CSV table of C-alpha atoms in Angstrom, one decimal:
chain,number,residue,atom,x,y,z
A,1,UNK,CA,111.3,81.5,74.5
A,2,UNK,CA,107.8,81.0,73.0
A,3,UNK,CA,105.1,83.4,74.0
A,4,UNK,CA,101.7,81.8,73.0
A,5,UNK,CA,99.7,85.1,73.1
A,6,UNK,CA,99.8,88.4,71.1
A,7,UNK,CA,103.1,90.4,71.6
A,8,UNK,CA,101.1,93.3,73.2
A,9,UNK,CA,100.4,91.1,76.2
A,10,UNK,CA,104.1,90.6,76.9
A,11,UNK,CA,104.8,93.0,79.7
A,12,UNK,CA,107.7,91.9,81.9
A,13,UNK,CA,108.9,94.3,84.5
A,14,UNK,CA,112.6,95.0,84.8
A,15,UNK,CA,112.2,94.3,88.6
A,16,UNK,CA,112.3,90.5,89.1
A,17,UNK,CA,110.3,90.9,92.4
A,18,UNK,CA,107.5,92.6,90.5
A,19,UNK,CA,107.4,89.8,88.1
A,20,UNK,CA,107.1,87.3,90.9
A,21,UNK,CA,104.2,89.3,92.5
A,22,UNK,CA,102.4,89.4,89.1
A,23,UNK,CA,102.9,85.6,88.8
A,24,UNK,CA,101.6,85.0,92.3
A,25,UNK,CA,98.6,87.2,91.7
A,26,UNK,CA,97.8,85.3,88.5
A,27,UNK,CA,98.2,82.0,90.3
A,28,UNK,CA,95.9,83.2,93.1
A,29,UNK,CA,93.3,84.3,90.5
A,30,UNK,CA,93.5,80.9,88.8
A,31,UNK,CA,93.2,79.1,92.1
A,32,UNK,CA,90.1,81.1,93.0
A,33,UNK,CA,88.6,80.3,89.6
A,34,UNK,CA,89.2,76.6,90.2
A,35,UNK,CA,87.6,76.8,93.7
A,36,UNK,CA,84.5,78.6,92.3
A,37,UNK,CA,84.1,76.0,89.6
A,38,UNK,CA,84.3,73.2,92.1
A,39,UNK,CA,81.7,74.7,94.3
A,40,UNK,CA,79.3,75.3,91.4
A,41,UNK,CA,79.8,71.8,89.9
A,42,UNK,CA,79.3,69.9,93.0
A,43,UNK,CA,76.2,69.7,95.2
A,44,UNK,CA,77.0,69.5,98.9
A,45,UNK,CA,76.5,66.0,100.2
A,46,UNK,CA,74.0,65.4,103.0
A,47,UNK,CA,76.1,65.2,106.2
A,48,UNK,CA,75.5,62.0,108.2
A,49,UNK,CA,74.0,62.5,111.6
A,50,UNK,CA,76.0,61.0,114.5
A,51,UNK,CA,75.1,60.3,118.1
A,52,UNK,CA,77.3,60.0,121.2
A,53,UNK,CA,77.0,59.7,124.9
A,54,UNK,CA,80.1,61.8,125.3
A,55,UNK,CA,79.9,65.5,124.5
A,56,UNK,CA,83.6,65.6,123.8
A,57,UNK,CA,83.0,63.0,121.0
A,58,UNK,CA,86.0,61.0,122.1
A,59,UNK,CA,84.2,57.6,122.3
A,60,UNK,CA,80.9,56.0,121.8
A,61,UNK,CA,80.1,57.5,118.4
A,62,UNK,CA,77.2,55.9,116.6
A,63,UNK,CA,75.7,56.5,113.2
A,64,UNK,CA,72.4,55.0,114.4
A,65,UNK,CA,70.3,56.3,117.4
A,66,UNK,CA,68.7,52.9,118.0
A,67,UNK,CA,72.0,51.2,118.1
A,68,UNK,CA,73.3,53.6,120.7
A,69,UNK,CA,70.2,53.2,122.8
A,70,UNK,CA,70.6,49.4,122.7
A,71,UNK,CA,74.4,49.2,123.2
A,72,UNK,CA,74.6,51.8,125.9
A,73,UNK,CA,71.4,50.7,127.6
A,74,UNK,CA,69.8,54.2,127.5
A,75,UNK,CA,66.3,55.0,128.6
A,76,UNK,CA,63.7,57.7,127.9
A,77,UNK,CA,64.8,61.0,129.4
A,78,UNK,CA,68.5,60.3,129.1
A,79,UNK,CA,70.4,63.1,127.4
A,80,UNK,CA,72.8,62.2,124.6
A,81,UNK,CA,74.5,64.3,121.9
A,82,UNK,CA,73.8,64.6,118.2
A,83,UNK,CA,75.9,66.3,115.5
A,84,UNK,CA,76.8,66.1,111.8
A,85,UNK,CA,79.9,64.5,110.3
A,86,UNK,CA,82.1,66.8,108.2
A,87,UNK,CA,85.2,65.6,106.5
A,88,UNK,CA,88.0,67.9,107.5
A,89,UNK,CA,89.6,70.0,104.7
A,90,UNK,CA,93.2,71.0,104.6
A,91,UNK,CA,92.3,74.7,104.5
A,92,UNK,CA,90.5,74.3,107.9
A,93,UNK,CA,94.0,74.4,109.3
A,94,UNK,CA,95.6,77.2,107.2
A,95,UNK,CA,93.5,80.1,108.4
A,96,UNK,CA,95.6,83.3,108.8
A,97,UNK,CA,98.8,81.4,108.1
A,98,UNK,CA,100.0,84.0,105.7
A,99,UNK,CA,99.8,86.6,108.4
A,100,UNK,CA,101.8,84.3,110.7
A,101,UNK,CA,104.4,83.7,108.0
A,102,UNK,CA,104.9,87.4,107.5
A,103,UNK,CA,105.1,88.1,111.2
A,104,UNK,CA,107.6,85.3,111.6
A,105,UNK,CA,109.8,86.8,108.8
A,106,UNK,CA,109.6,90.1,110.6
A,107,UNK,CA,110.8,88.6,113.9
A,108,UNK,CA,113.6,86.8,112.2
A,109,UNK,CA,114.7,89.9,110.3
A,110,UNK,CA,114.7,91.9,113.5
A,111,UNK,CA,116.7,89.2,115.3
A,112,UNK,CA,119.2,89.0,112.5
A,113,UNK,CA,119.5,92.7,111.6
A,114,UNK,CA,118.3,94.6,114.6
A,115,UNK,CA,116.5,97.9,114.0
A,116,UNK,CA,117.3,98.0,110.3
A,117,UNK,CA,115.2,94.8,110.0
A,118,UNK,CA,112.1,96.3,111.6
A,119,UNK,CA,109.1,96.2,109.4
A,120,UNK,CA,110.6,93.7,106.9
A,121,UNK,CA,108.8,92.4,104.9
A,122,UNK,CA,106.2,95.0,104.3
A,123,UNK,CA,103.3,93.2,102.6
A,124,UNK,CA,100.1,94.8,101.3
A,125,UNK,CA,96.8,93.1,101.9
A,126,UNK,CA,96.8,91.9,98.3
A,127,UNK,CA,100.2,90.3,98.7
A,128,UNK,CA,99.1,88.7,101.9
A,129,UNK,CA,96.1,87.2,100.1
A,130,UNK,CA,98.4,85.8,97.4
A,131,UNK,CA,100.6,84.2,100.0
A,132,UNK,CA,97.5,82.7,101.7
A,133,UNK,CA,96.3,81.3,98.4
A,134,UNK,CA,99.7,79.7,97.9
A,135,UNK,CA,99.6,78.2,101.4
A,136,UNK,CA,96.0,77.0,100.8
A,137,UNK,CA,96.9,75.5,97.5
A,138,UNK,CA,99.9,73.7,98.9
A,139,UNK,CA,97.9,72.3,101.8
A,140,UNK,CA,95.1,71.0,99.5
A,141,UNK,CA,97.7,69.4,97.3
A,142,UNK,CA,99.8,67.7,99.9
A,143,UNK,CA,97.9,67.6,103.2
A,144,UNK,CA,94.6,65.8,102.7
A,145,UNK,CA,93.1,65.0,106.1
A,146,UNK,CA,91.9,61.5,106.7
A,147,UNK,CA,89.7,62.4,109.5
A,148,UNK,CA,86.4,64.2,110.2
A,149,UNK,CA,85.1,66.7,112.6
A,150,UNK,CA,81.6,66.9,114.2
A,151,UNK,CA,79.6,70.1,113.9
A,152,UNK,CA,76.2,71.3,114.9
A,153,UNK,CA,76.4,69.5,118.2
A,154,UNK,CA,73.2,69.6,120.2
A,155,UNK,CA,71.8,67.9,123.3
A,156,UNK,CA,69.1,65.3,122.5
A,157,UNK,CA,66.8,63.8,125.0
A,158,UNK,CA,65.8,60.2,124.3
A,159,UNK,CA,62.1,59.8,124.0
A,160,UNK,CA,60.0,56.7,124.8
A,161,UNK,CA,59.3,56.3,121.1
A,162,UNK,CA,63.1,56.2,120.5
A,163,UNK,CA,63.5,53.4,123.1
A,164,UNK,CA,60.5,51.5,121.6
A,165,UNK,CA,61.9,51.6,118.1
A,166,UNK,CA,65.3,50.3,119.3
A,167,UNK,CA,63.7,47.1,120.9
């Protein structure tokens, strides 16, 4: 085996599980570093404003207010909805999954082993964070959403000026 760093840095544990925990912690730290670098390097894009007649955003979504007014025959005083488009991120759907994975393992251990399986596995907060980082990394690598969500939704009352511009 080739160790590319100074020999003083070679500190394997005789416990294989401890070595895995160290490796996961290093992986989580590297992942966090990559995420910090990405956020510093990129300026957030301006989110496009969307308009809809449906507050559930299931249909009639427009990127242009005047087009909505014209197509949907809206008048001054009508209430519509406005919001900002945000491309979904894989990690939007991984929140607290580490906790769920650990709880699921605990339930399965109790089901299989009874009382002796209670409390297995015992994970520290740091270990749970490592697992969450692994889940987040996996989701970002393999689960890129091809859809968007709409945030900052507000009621918008169409003005006479809006109607005038659309004609």
